[in-house]
Structure formats: structure tokens, C-alpha cells
Coordinates of C-alpha atoms and ligand atoms in Angstrom, one line a residue:
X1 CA -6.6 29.2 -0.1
X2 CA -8.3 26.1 -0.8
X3 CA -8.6 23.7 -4.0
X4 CA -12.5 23.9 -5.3
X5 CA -12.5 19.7 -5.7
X6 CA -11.8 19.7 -1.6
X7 CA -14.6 22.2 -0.5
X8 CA -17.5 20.6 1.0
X9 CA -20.3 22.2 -1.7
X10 CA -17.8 20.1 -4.4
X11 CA -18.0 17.3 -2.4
X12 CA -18.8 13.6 -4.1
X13 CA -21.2 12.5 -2.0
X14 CA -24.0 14.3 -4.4
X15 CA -24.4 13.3 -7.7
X16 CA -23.3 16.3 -9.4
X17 CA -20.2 14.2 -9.7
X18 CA -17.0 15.6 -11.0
X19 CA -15.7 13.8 -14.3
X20 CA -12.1 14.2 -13.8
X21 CA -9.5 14.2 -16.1
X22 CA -6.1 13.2 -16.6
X23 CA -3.6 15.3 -15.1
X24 CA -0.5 15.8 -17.8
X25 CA 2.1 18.9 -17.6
X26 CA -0.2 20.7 -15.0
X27 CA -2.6 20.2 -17.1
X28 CA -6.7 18.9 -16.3
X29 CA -7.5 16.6 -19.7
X30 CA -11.4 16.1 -19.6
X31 CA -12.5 12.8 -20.4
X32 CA -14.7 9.8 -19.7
X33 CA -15.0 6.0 -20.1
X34 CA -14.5 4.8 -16.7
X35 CA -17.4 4.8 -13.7
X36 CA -15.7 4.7 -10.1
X37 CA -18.1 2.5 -8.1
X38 CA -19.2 3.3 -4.3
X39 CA -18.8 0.1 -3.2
X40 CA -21.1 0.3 -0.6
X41 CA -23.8 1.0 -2.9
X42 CA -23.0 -0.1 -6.0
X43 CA -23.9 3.3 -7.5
X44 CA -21.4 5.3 -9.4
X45 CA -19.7 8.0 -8.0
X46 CA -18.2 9.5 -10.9
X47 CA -17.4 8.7 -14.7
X48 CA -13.4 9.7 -15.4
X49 CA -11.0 10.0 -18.0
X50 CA -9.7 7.1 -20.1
X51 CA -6.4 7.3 -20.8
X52 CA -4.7 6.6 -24.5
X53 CA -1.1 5.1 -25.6
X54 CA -0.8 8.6 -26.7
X55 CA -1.6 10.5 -23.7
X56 CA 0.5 8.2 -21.8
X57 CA 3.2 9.2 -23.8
X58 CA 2.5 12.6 -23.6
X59 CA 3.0 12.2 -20.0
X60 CA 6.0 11.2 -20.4
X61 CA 6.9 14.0 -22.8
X62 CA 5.6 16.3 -20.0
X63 CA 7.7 14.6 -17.2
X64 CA 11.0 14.3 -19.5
X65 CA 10.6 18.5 -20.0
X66 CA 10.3 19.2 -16.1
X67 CA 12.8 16.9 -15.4
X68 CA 16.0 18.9 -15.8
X69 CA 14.7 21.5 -14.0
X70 CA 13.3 19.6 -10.9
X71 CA 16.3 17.5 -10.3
X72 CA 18.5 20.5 -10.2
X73 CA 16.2 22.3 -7.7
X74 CA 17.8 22.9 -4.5
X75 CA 16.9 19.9 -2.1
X76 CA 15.8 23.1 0.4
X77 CA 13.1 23.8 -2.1
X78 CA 12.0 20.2 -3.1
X79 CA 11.5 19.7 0.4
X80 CA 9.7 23.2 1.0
X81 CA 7.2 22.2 -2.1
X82 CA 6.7 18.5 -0.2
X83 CA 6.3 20.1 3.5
X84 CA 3.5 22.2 2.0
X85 CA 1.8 19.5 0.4
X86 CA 1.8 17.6 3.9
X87 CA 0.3 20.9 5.5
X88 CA -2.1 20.8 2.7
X89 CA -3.3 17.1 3.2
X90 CA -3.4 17.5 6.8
X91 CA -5.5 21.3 6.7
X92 CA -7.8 18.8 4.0
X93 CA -7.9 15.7 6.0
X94 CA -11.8 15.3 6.6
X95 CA -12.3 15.5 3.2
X96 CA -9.9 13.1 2.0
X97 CA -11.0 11.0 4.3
X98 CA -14.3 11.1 3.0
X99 CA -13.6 10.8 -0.3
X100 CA -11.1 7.8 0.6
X101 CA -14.4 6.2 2.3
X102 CA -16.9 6.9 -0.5
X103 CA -14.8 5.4 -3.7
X104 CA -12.7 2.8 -1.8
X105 CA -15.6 1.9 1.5
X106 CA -13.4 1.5 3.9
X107 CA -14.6 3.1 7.2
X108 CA -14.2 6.8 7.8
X109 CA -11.8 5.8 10.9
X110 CA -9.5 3.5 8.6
X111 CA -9.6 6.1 6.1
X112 CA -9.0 9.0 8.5
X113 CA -6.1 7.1 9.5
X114 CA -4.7 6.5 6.2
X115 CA -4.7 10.2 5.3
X116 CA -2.9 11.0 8.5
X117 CA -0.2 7.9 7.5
X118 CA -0.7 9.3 4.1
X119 CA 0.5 12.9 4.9
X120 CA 3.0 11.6 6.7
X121 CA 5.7 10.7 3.8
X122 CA 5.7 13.8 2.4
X123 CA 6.8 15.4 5.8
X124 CA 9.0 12.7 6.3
X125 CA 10.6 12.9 2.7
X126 CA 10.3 16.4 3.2
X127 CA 12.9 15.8 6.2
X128 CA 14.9 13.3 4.2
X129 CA 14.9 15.3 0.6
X130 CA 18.0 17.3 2.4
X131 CA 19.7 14.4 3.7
X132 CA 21.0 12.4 0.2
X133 CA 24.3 11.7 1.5
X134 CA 27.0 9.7 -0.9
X135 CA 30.5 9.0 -0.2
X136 CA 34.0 9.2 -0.1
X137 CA 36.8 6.7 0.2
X138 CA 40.5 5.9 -0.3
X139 CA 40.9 3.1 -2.5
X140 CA 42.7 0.3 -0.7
X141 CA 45.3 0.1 -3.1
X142 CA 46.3 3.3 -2.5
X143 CA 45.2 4.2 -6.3
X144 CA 42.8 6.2 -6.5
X145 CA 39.9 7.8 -4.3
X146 CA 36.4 6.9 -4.3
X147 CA 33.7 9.6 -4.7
X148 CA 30.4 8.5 -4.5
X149 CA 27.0 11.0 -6.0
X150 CA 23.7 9.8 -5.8
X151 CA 21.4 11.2 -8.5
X152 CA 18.3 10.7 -9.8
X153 CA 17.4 7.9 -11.1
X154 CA 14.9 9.6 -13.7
X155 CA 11.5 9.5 -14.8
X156 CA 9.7 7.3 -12.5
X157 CA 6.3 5.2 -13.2
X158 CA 4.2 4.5 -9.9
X159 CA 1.6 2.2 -9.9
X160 CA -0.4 2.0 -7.1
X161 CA -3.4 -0.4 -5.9
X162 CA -7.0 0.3 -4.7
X163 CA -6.6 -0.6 -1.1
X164 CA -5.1 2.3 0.2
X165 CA -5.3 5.2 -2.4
X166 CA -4.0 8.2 -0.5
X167 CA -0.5 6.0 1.2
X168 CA 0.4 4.0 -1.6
X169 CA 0.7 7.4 -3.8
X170 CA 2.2 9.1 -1.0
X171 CA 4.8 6.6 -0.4
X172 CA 6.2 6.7 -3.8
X173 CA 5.6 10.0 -4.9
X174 CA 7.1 11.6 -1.6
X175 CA 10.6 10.2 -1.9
X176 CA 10.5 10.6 -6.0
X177 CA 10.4 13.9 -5.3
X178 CA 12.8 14.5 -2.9
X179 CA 15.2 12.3 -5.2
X180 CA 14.5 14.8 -7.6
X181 CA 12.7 12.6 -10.0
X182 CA 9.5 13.6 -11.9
X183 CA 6.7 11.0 -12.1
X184 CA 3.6 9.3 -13.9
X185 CA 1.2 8.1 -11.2
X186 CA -1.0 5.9 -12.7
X187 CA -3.8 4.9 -9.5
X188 CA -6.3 1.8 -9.7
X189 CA -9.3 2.3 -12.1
X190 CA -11.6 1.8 -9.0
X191 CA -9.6 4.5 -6.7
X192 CA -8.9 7.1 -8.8
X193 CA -10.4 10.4 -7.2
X194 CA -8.2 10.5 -4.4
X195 CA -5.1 10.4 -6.8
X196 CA -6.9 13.4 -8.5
X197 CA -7.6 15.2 -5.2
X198 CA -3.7 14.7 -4.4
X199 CA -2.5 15.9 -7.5
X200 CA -4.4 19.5 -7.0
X201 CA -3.2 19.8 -3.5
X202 CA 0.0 18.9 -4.8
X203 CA 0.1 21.7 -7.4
X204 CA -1.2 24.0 -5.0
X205 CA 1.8 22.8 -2.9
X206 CA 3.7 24.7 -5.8
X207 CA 4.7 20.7 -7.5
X208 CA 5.8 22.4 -10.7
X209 CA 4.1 21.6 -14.4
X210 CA 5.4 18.2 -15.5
X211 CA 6.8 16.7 -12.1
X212 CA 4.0 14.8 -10.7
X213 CA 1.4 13.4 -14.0
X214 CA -1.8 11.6 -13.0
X215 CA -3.0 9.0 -15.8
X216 CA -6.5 6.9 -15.1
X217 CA -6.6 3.9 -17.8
X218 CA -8.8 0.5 -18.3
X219 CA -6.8 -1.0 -20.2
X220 CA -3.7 -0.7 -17.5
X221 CA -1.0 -3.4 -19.3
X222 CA -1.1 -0.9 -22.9
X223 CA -0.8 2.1 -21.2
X224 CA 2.2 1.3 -19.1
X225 CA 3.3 -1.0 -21.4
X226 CA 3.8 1.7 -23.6
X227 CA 5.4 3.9 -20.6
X228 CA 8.4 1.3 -19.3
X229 CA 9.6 1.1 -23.3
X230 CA 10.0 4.7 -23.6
X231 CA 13.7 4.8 -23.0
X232 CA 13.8 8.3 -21.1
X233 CA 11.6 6.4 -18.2
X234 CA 14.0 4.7 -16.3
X235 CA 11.9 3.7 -12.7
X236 CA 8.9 1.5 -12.0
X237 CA 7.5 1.6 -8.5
X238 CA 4.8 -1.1 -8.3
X239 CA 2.6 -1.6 -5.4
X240 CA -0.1 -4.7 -5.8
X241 CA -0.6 -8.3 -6.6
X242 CA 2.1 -10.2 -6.8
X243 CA 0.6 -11.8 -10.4
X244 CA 0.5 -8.6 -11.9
X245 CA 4.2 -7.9 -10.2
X246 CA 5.5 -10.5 -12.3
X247 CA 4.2 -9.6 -15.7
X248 CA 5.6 -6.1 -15.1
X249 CA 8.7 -7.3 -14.3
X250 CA 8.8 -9.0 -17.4
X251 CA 8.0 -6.4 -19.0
X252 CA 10.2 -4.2 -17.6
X253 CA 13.5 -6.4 -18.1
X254 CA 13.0 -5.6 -21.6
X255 CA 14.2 -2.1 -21.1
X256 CA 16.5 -3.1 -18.3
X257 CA 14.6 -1.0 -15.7
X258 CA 14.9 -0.3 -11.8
X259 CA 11.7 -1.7 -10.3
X260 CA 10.6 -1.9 -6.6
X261 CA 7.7 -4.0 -6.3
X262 CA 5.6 -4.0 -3.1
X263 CA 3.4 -7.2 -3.9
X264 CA 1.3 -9.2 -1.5
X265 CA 1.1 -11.3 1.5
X266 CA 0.0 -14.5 3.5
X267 CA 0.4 -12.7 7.1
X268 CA 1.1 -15.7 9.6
X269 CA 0.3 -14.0 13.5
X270 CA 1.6 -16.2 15.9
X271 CA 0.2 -16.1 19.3
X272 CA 2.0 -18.0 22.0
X273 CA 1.0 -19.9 25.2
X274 CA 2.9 -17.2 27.3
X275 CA 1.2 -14.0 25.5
X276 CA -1.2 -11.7 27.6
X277 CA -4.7 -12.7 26.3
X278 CA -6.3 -9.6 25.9
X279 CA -3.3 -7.6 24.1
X280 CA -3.4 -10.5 21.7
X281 CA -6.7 -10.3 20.6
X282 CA -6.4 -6.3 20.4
X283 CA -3.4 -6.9 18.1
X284 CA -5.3 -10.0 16.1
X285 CA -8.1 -7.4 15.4
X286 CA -6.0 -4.8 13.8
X287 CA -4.3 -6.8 12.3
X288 CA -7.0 -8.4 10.7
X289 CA -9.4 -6.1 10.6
X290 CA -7.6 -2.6 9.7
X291 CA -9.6 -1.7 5.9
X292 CA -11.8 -4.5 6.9
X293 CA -8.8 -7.2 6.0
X294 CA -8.4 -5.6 2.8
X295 CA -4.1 -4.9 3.6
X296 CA -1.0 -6.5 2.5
X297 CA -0.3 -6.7 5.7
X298 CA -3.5 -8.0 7.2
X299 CA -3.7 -11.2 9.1
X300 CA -4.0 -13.8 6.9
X301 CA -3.3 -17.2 9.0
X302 CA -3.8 -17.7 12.8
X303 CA -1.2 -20.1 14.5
X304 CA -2.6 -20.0 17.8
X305 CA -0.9 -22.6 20.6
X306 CA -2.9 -25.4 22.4
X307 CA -2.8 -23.9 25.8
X308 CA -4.8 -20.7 25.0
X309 CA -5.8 -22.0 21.5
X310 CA -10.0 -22.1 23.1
X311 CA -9.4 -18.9 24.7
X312 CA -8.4 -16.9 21.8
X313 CA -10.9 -18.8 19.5
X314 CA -13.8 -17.4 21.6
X315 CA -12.4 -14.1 22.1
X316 CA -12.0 -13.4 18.6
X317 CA -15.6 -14.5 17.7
X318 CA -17.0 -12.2 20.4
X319 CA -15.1 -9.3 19.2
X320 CA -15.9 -10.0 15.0
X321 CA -19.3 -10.6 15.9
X322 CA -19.5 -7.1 17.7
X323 CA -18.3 -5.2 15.0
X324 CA -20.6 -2.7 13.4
X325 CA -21.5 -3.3 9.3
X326 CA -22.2 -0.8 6.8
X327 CA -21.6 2.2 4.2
X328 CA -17.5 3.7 4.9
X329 CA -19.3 6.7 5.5
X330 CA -22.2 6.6 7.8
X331 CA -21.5 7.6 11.6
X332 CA -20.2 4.3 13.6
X333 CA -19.1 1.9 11.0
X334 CA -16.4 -0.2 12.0
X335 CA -16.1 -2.5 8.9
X336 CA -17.4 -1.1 5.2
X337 CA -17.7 -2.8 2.0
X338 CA -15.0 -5.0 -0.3
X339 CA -14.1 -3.3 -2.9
X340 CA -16.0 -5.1 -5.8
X341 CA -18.6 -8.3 -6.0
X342 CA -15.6 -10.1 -7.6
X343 CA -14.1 -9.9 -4.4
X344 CA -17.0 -11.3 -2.4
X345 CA -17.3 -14.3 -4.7
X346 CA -13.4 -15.0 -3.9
X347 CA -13.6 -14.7 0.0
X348 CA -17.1 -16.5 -0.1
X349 CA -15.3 -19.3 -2.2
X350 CA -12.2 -19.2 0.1
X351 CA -14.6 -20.0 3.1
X352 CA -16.8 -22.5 1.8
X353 CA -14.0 -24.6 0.2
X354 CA -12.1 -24.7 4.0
X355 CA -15.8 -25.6 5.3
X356 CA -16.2 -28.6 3.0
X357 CA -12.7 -29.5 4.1
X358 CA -13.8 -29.5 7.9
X359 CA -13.3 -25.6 9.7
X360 CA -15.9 -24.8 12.1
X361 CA -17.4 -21.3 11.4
X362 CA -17.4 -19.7 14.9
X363 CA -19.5 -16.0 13.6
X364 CA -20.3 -14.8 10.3
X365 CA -19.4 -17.1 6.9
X366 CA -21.5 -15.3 4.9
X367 CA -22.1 -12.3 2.2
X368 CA -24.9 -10.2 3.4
X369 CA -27.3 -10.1 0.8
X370 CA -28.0 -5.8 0.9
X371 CA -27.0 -3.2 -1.6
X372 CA -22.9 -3.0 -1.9
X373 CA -20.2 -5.5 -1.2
X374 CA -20.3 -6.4 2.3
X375 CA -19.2 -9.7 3.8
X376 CA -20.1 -10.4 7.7
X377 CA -16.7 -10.4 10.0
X378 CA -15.7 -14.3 10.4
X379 CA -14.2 -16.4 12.3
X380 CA -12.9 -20.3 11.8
X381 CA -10.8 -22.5 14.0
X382 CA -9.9 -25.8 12.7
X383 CA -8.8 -25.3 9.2
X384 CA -6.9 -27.6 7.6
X385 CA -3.0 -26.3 7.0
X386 CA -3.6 -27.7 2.8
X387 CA -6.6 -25.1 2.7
X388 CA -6.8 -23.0 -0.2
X389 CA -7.3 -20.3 1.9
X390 CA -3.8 -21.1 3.8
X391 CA -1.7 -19.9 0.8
X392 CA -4.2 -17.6 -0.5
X393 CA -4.4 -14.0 0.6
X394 CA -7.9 -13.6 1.5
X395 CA -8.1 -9.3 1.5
X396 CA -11.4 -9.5 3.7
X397 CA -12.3 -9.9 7.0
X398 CA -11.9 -13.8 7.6
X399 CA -10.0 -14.6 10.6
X400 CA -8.5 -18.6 10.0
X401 CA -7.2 -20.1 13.5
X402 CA -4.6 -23.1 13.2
X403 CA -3.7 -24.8 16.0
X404 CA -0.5 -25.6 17.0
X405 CA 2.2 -27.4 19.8
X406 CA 5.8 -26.9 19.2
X407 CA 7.5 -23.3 18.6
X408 CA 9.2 -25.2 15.4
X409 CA 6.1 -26.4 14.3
X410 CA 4.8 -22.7 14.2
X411 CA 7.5 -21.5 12.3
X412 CA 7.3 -24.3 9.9
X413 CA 3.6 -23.4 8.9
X414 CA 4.9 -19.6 8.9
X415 CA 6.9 -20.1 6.2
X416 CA 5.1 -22.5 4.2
X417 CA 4.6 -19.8 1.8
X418 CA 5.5 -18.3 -1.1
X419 CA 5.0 -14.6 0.3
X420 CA 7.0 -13.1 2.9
X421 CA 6.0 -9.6 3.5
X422 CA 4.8 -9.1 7.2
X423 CA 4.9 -11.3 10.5
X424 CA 3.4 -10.5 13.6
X425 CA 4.6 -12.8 16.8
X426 CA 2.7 -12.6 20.6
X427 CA 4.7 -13.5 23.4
X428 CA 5.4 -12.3 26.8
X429 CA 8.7 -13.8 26.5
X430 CA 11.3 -11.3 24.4
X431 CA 13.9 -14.0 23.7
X432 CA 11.4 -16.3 22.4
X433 CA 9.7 -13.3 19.9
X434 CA 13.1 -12.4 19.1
X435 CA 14.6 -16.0 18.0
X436 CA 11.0 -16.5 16.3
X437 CA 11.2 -13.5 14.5
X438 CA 15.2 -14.3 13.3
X439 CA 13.6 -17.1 12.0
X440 CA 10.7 -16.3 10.2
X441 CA 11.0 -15.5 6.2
X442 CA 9.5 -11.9 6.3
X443 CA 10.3 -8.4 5.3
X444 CA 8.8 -7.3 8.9
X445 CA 7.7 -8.3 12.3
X446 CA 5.2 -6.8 14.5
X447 CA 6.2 -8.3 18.1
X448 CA 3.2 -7.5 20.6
X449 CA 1.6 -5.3 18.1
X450 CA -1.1 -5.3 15.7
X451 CA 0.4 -2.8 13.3
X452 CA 3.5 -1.8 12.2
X453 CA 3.3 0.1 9.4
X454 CA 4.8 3.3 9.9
X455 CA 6.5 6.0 7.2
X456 CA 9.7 6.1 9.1
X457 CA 10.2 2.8 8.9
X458 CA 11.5 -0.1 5.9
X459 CA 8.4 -0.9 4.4
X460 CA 8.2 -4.6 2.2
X461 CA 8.6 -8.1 1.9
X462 CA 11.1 -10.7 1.3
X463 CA 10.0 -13.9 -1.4
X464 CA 7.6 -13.1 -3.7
X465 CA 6.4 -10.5 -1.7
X466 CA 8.5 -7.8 -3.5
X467 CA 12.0 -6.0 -4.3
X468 CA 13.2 -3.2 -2.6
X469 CA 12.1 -1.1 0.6
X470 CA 9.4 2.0 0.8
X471 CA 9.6 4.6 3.6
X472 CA 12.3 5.0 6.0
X473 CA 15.8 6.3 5.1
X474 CA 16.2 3.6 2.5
X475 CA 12.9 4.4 0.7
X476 CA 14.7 7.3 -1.1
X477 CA 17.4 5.2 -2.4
X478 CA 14.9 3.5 -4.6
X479 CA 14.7 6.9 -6.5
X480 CA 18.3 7.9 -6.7
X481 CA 21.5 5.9 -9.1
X482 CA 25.0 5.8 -7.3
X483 CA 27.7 7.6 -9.8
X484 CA 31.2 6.9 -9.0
X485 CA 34.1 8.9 -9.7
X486 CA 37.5 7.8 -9.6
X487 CA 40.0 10.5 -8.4
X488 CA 43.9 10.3 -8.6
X489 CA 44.2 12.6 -6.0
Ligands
LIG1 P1 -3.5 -5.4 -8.8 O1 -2.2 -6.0 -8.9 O2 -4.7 -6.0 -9.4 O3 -3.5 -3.9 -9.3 C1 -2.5 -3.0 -8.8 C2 -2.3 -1.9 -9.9 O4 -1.8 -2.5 -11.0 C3 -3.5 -1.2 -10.3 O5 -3.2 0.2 -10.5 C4 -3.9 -1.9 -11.6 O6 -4.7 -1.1 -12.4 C5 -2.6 -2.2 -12.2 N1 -2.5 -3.3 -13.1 C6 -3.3 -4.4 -13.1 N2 -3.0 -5.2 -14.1 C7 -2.0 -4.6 -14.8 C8 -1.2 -4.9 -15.9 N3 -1.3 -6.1 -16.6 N4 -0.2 -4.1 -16.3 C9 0.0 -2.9 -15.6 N5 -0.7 -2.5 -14.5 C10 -1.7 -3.4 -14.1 O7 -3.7 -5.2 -7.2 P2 -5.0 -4.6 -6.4 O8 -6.1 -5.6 -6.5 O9 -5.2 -3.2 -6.9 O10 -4.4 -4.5 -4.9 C11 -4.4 -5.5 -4.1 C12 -3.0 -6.2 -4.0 O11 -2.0 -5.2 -3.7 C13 -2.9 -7.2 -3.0 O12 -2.2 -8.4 -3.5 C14 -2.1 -6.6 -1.9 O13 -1.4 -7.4 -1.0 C15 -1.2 -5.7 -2.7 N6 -0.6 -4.6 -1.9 C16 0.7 -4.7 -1.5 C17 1.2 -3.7 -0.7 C18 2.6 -3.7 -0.3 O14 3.1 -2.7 0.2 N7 3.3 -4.8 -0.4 C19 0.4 -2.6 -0.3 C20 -0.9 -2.6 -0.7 C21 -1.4 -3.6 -1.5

């Protein structure tokens, strides 16, 4: 069987657009207030749902009544219910893809890739949902024993950010689940159809009434706001800017709460003398140019070393510059649109300032001036290290090479940052990556490699990058409270 909103004749590339709802106790709530943009146009998509205080606690109510029932499902079934929900994804992946492309821009290729990264926590947390282990110890007093449960930790609160709709869901909502914790997605205003696509797959998955709520808002601080002081709502999961991480966790210490926070990032790639040319520059360009730059963990700061400095300048530009422009989902495109104009004022402002302080533009520089968002693939060597765009996470497609000499001095400039989330080091010479990488002040380190995101794998950054780890085995220990029970036995 297949859900109506994934067919192709319901598909949103026509203009007999869906106005979604919210999504509360299994519920569809019609409603509008909110456009959803196609960034490479400019056009709306769709006009959804705008959620109040009071349907925000009404999600709450409707999580709170599932919840007693989903945490004392048998793990067997959670993970049935989160294994179908992967099947589902992947059986629906050309759609999601598309829809992926149409409300966020990215490039059908990026965005088939995130719904096949995307699936891929629900299978693993599928795997994992029957593997919550705990523990058991003799006290070394000879006391007592030591008996360790892990629970769950309760109703959760995921926000997630625009840039990758389908993951950034996924990778909270997968190992909530399997935790046996109910949740309150609340997406990105500008992303929110993919969120909505997810949530009827899921419930198609058999994700019971209640356990999985999808909220859309414009006025995001009230609504969840009014969700972390709600004292049965004991999780926030936060993925996004590291500003609006902080004001949540302010507002979340008033009520005590658990909070992961996946925030952003100031990439430093770090290509050495002794690294193979042409891997490097494969590596540079997913790094950078994966969603068109528009990652956490994107490339943000070339340190490229004297020796091959020249080299690697001119290989990048010949590569950016051959990149193909245009609408996410036309046949082709390599690189689609920024999200919003907003964004192309900041990376245009980014540039410009480093060019009155002395980069040379190699390719691109520039907005181009058609319909949509779009800003040409660039390339700059000789930035200064006091740039604003040095300690400013750029989220487009600007590639910023600093030279440098000494393997210190590299490291130096690496961590010359308040962020700390991802790392990525070329060398041919493992013992030098290695004793780079112990050194470096980042949550994780792609060594010869342009990616490493990967759901088996610790997700998240050190600094004021974020709290906590997403994916992996420890990505479900974000969802679950240690009880201990002392035994005289
Ligand atoms: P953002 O911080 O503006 O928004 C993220 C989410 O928070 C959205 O759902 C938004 O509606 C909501 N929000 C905004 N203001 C809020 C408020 N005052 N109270 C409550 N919620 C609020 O980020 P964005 O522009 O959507 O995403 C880009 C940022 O996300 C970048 O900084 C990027 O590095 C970061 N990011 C981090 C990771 C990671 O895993 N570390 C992954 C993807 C994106």
C-alpha cells in the first residue's frame, strides 16, 4: 500500500499544493499561515498549518497518553514498527527525494543521498532498539550490588533545521523510538513537507496515535517555549545554530531538562605537502560542496601547505567553476539554490568583506541575478586568517584557502575557533594525520576523506558545537535515564 501524499499524481511539483496540517495524536489538523518557498524559484510550494500554544500543548497531551503504552512495548516490536518505516522510506525514495529537492533546493543527487542516509537510522535503531543493555556490579565494599536499568527518558522535543529535513528527523526520532520515548517533532518553517511526508510513512509503519507529533510554527521560541515548561516533557533534542542552541538552553535549564544540541561548525580541512593531489581535491569538493556548502559539517576553512598550496588553488577553481547551476530538480544539477535571499546577502557579504581585506577571487564571487537563490561556486586563496569569514560559518558554496608552513601552525589556525564539530586532515603519512587529528579540538575527523557522516557512527561536536552524540550505539543513550538499584544480596 502506498500513502496518497507520496504518489506521483499528489506530487508538489504542481500547484494543486497540499496545505498540510499539524500532525497531533494521529491526527491531520488543517490549517494555514505559513508559505514553504521553492527556493529555486521563489514561488510557493505550499501554504501549511500554523501551530498555537495550545496545539503545542495538545501535543504534548497526545504524546504524554501514548507514552505508557509505547515505552512498555516490547523492544521486538518498537524495532519491527522502525524496520518498516525504513522499508517504507526506501520503497518511497524518489519521491522523497524530490520533495527534499523542491522545498529545500538542494540537488536531486544530494537529496537522494540524504533519504538513503535518512532511512538508514531507523534500520540502524531498528537494530539497536533490542540492544539497551544496563548493568550489574558488586559494590567494592562488599555492601551491596549494583543494578543498573536504562529507561526512557520521556517525552522528547526534536527540533530540527532546514538543511537536511529527512536526516535530522531521522536521527532523532529513530533512536527516541527505540528508547521507547514518544515525541514532538517540530521541523523548520521553510522544510516542513518532508517532516509531513515522514510522519504518514511513519504511521503507515504502524507508529502508534500519540508517539511521533509533527508541529509546523512561525513563531518557533512560544511554541516550544511553551513545550520544555510542561513538566511531563523531559528531552530536548536540538539540531541548528549554535545562537539559537544557547537561548534553548537557557530556556531549558529552567525546567532542569536533558538537552543534546547538535549546533554548528567552522570546518578547518587540512591538506598537507605529502597528500595525493587529486584525492584531496575529490575530498575538498564534498566536503565543501555536499548541499551546495549548506552542512554543519561543510568545509568552512582551507589550510592548504606551501608546497602544493598553487596546485590545490587551481585545481579547486577548475573543478567549482565546472559545476553545473540550477533548480534541485532539473536533470544534471550539481549545485541548487540557498535556502533563502537572507542567506545570499550573508555569503555575498562574507565575500566582499574578505575581498576588501585582500583575497583574490579565483572563479565565481557573485549572486547570479536569475529567479531563486543561487550563488556561483567560489573560490579564494589569500584570505586574511582575521576575516570574518574565518570564524563565520559560511553554509554556501565558498571555498576560503589559507596558506600555511609548519604542522603547528596548521593546528593553531584549526582551532582558533569557537566551534568544534568536524575536522577533516589530508596526508599520505598516517602518523602525521593521526597526531594532527589527537590534536585538533573537534567532535570528528575525516582523515583522507571528504565525508564522514555515517548513522553508525558518533555524530557531533566538541565547544560550542554541541552536547551529546547522535547515531551510533551512543545515540540511543541520549533517549534513555540510568535507574540504579541497590541490592543487599
Ligand atoms: P536555526 O538555529 O535557525 O533553526 C533550527 C531550528 O530551530 C528550526 O526548526 C527553527 O525553526 C528553530 N528555532 C529558531 N529559533 C528558535 C527559537 N528562538 N526557539 C526555538 N526554536 C527556534 O538553524 P537553521 O538555519 O535551520 O540550520 C542551520 C544551522 O544548523 C547551522 O548552524 C548548522 O551548522 C546547524 N546544523 C547542525 C547540525 C549538527 O548536527 N551539528 C546539522 C545540521 C545543521
Amino acid at each position: 500500500m502506498t500513502t496518497d501524499i507520496l504518489t506521483p499524481e499528489a506530487s508538489y511539483d504542481t500547484p494543486a499544493l497540499h496545505a498540510e496540517g499539524l500532525y497531533i495524536g494521529g491526527h491531520w489538523q488543517a490549517g494555514t499561515g505559513i508559505p514553504v518557498v521553492n527556493p529555486s524559484t521563489g514561488e510557493t510550494l505550499a501554504e501549511i498549518a500554523d501551530a498555537s500554544v495550545e496545539d503545542a500543548l495538545r501535543a504534548v497531551d497526545a504524546a504524554d497518553e501514548a507514552a505508557t503504552e509505547w515505552r512498555t512495548t516490547p523492544a521486538r516490536q518498537r524495532a519491527e514498527i522502525l524496520r518498516r518505516w525504513f522499508q517504507l522510506m526506501t520503497e518511497h525514495a524518489e519521491e522523497l527525494a524530490r520533495l527534499i529537492s523542491l522545498e529545500n533546493g538542494k540537488a536531486l543527487s544530494d537529496a537522494r543521498g540524504e533519504v538513503s542516509y535518512a532511512a538508514e537510522f531507523f534500520r540502524w535503531y531498528a537494530e539497536e532498539a533490542v540492544r539497551i543493555a544496563g548493568e550489574f556490579r558488586h559494590s567494592p565494599s562488599g555492601a551491596n550490588r549494583i543494578l543498573v536499568d536504562h529507561e526512557p527518558i520521556g517525552i522528547a522535543l526534536l527540533i530540527t533545521p532546514w538543511n537536511f529535513p529527512a536526516a535530522m528527523a531521522t536521527r532523532k526520532i529513530g533512536p527516541a523510538l527505540a528508547a521507547g520515548c514518544t515525541v514532538i517533532l517540530k521541523p523548520a518553517a521553510e522544510t516542513p513537507l518532508t517532516a509531513f511526508a515522514l510522519a504518514r510513512l511513519g504511521a503507515e509503519a504502524g507508529v502508534p496515535p500519540g508517539v511521533v507529533n509533527v508541529l509546523s510554527t512561525s513563531r518557533p521560541a512560544d511554541i516550544t517555549n511553551a513545550i520544555l515548561t510542561d513538566p511531563r516533557v523531559r528531552k530536548l533534542s536540538f539540531t541548528g545554530s549554535t545562537n539559537v542552541g544557547r537561548q534553548l538552553l537557557a530556556e531549558a535549564a529552567k525546567s532542569v531538562l536533558s538537552c543534546s544540541m547538535e549546533l554548528g561548525g567552522n570546518a578547518p580541512f587540512i591538506v598537507f605537502d605529502d597528500a595525493d593531489l587529486d584525492s584531496a581535491l575529490e575530498g575538498a569538493m564534498i566536503a565543501k560542496m555536499r548541499n551546495a556548502g549548506e552542512a554543519c559539517t561543510a568545509a568552512n576553512r582551507f589550510y592548504v601547505q606551501s608546497g602544493i598550496h598553487d596546485q590545490f588553488v587551481a585545481g579547486l577553481a577548475q573543478r567549482m567553476s565546472a559545476l553545473k547551476i540550477g533548480p534541485g530538480t532539473e536533470a544534471g544539477v550539481q549545485v541548487g539554490p540557498m535556502i533563502s535571499s537572507a542567506a545570499i546577502e550573508k555569503i555575498d557579504r562574507l565575500v566582499q568583506g574578505a575581498v576588501a581585506q585582500g583575497a583574490r577571487v579565483h572563479t565565481g564571487g557573485r549572486p547570479l541575478p536569475d529567479v531563486g537563490y543561487f550563488y556561483q561556486p567560489t573560490v579564494m586563496d589569500n584570505v586574511p586568517m582575521d576575516a570574518e569569514i574565518a570564524a563565520t560559518e559560511i553554509f554556501g558554496p565558498v571555498a576560503c584557502i589559507y596558506r600555511f608552513e609548519s604542522e603547528q601552525d596548521a593546528i593553531t589556525a584549526a582551532n582558533n575557533t569557537e566551534y568544534g564539530l568536524a575536522a577533516y586532515i589530508y596526508s599520505q603519512d598516517l602518523t602525521r594525520a593521526m597526531r594532527v587529528g589527537k590534536q585538533l579540538e573537534s567532535g570528528m575527523i575525516a582523515i583522507n576523506r571528504g565525508l564522514m557522516s555515517d548513522p553508525a557512527a558518533p555524530f557531533g561536536g566538541v565547544k560550542q558545537s554541541g552536547i551529546g552524540r547522535e547515531g551510533g550505539v551512543t545515540g540511543i543513550l541520549e533517549f534513555v535515564e540510568p535507574k540504579y538499584y541497590a541490592l543487599s544480596i
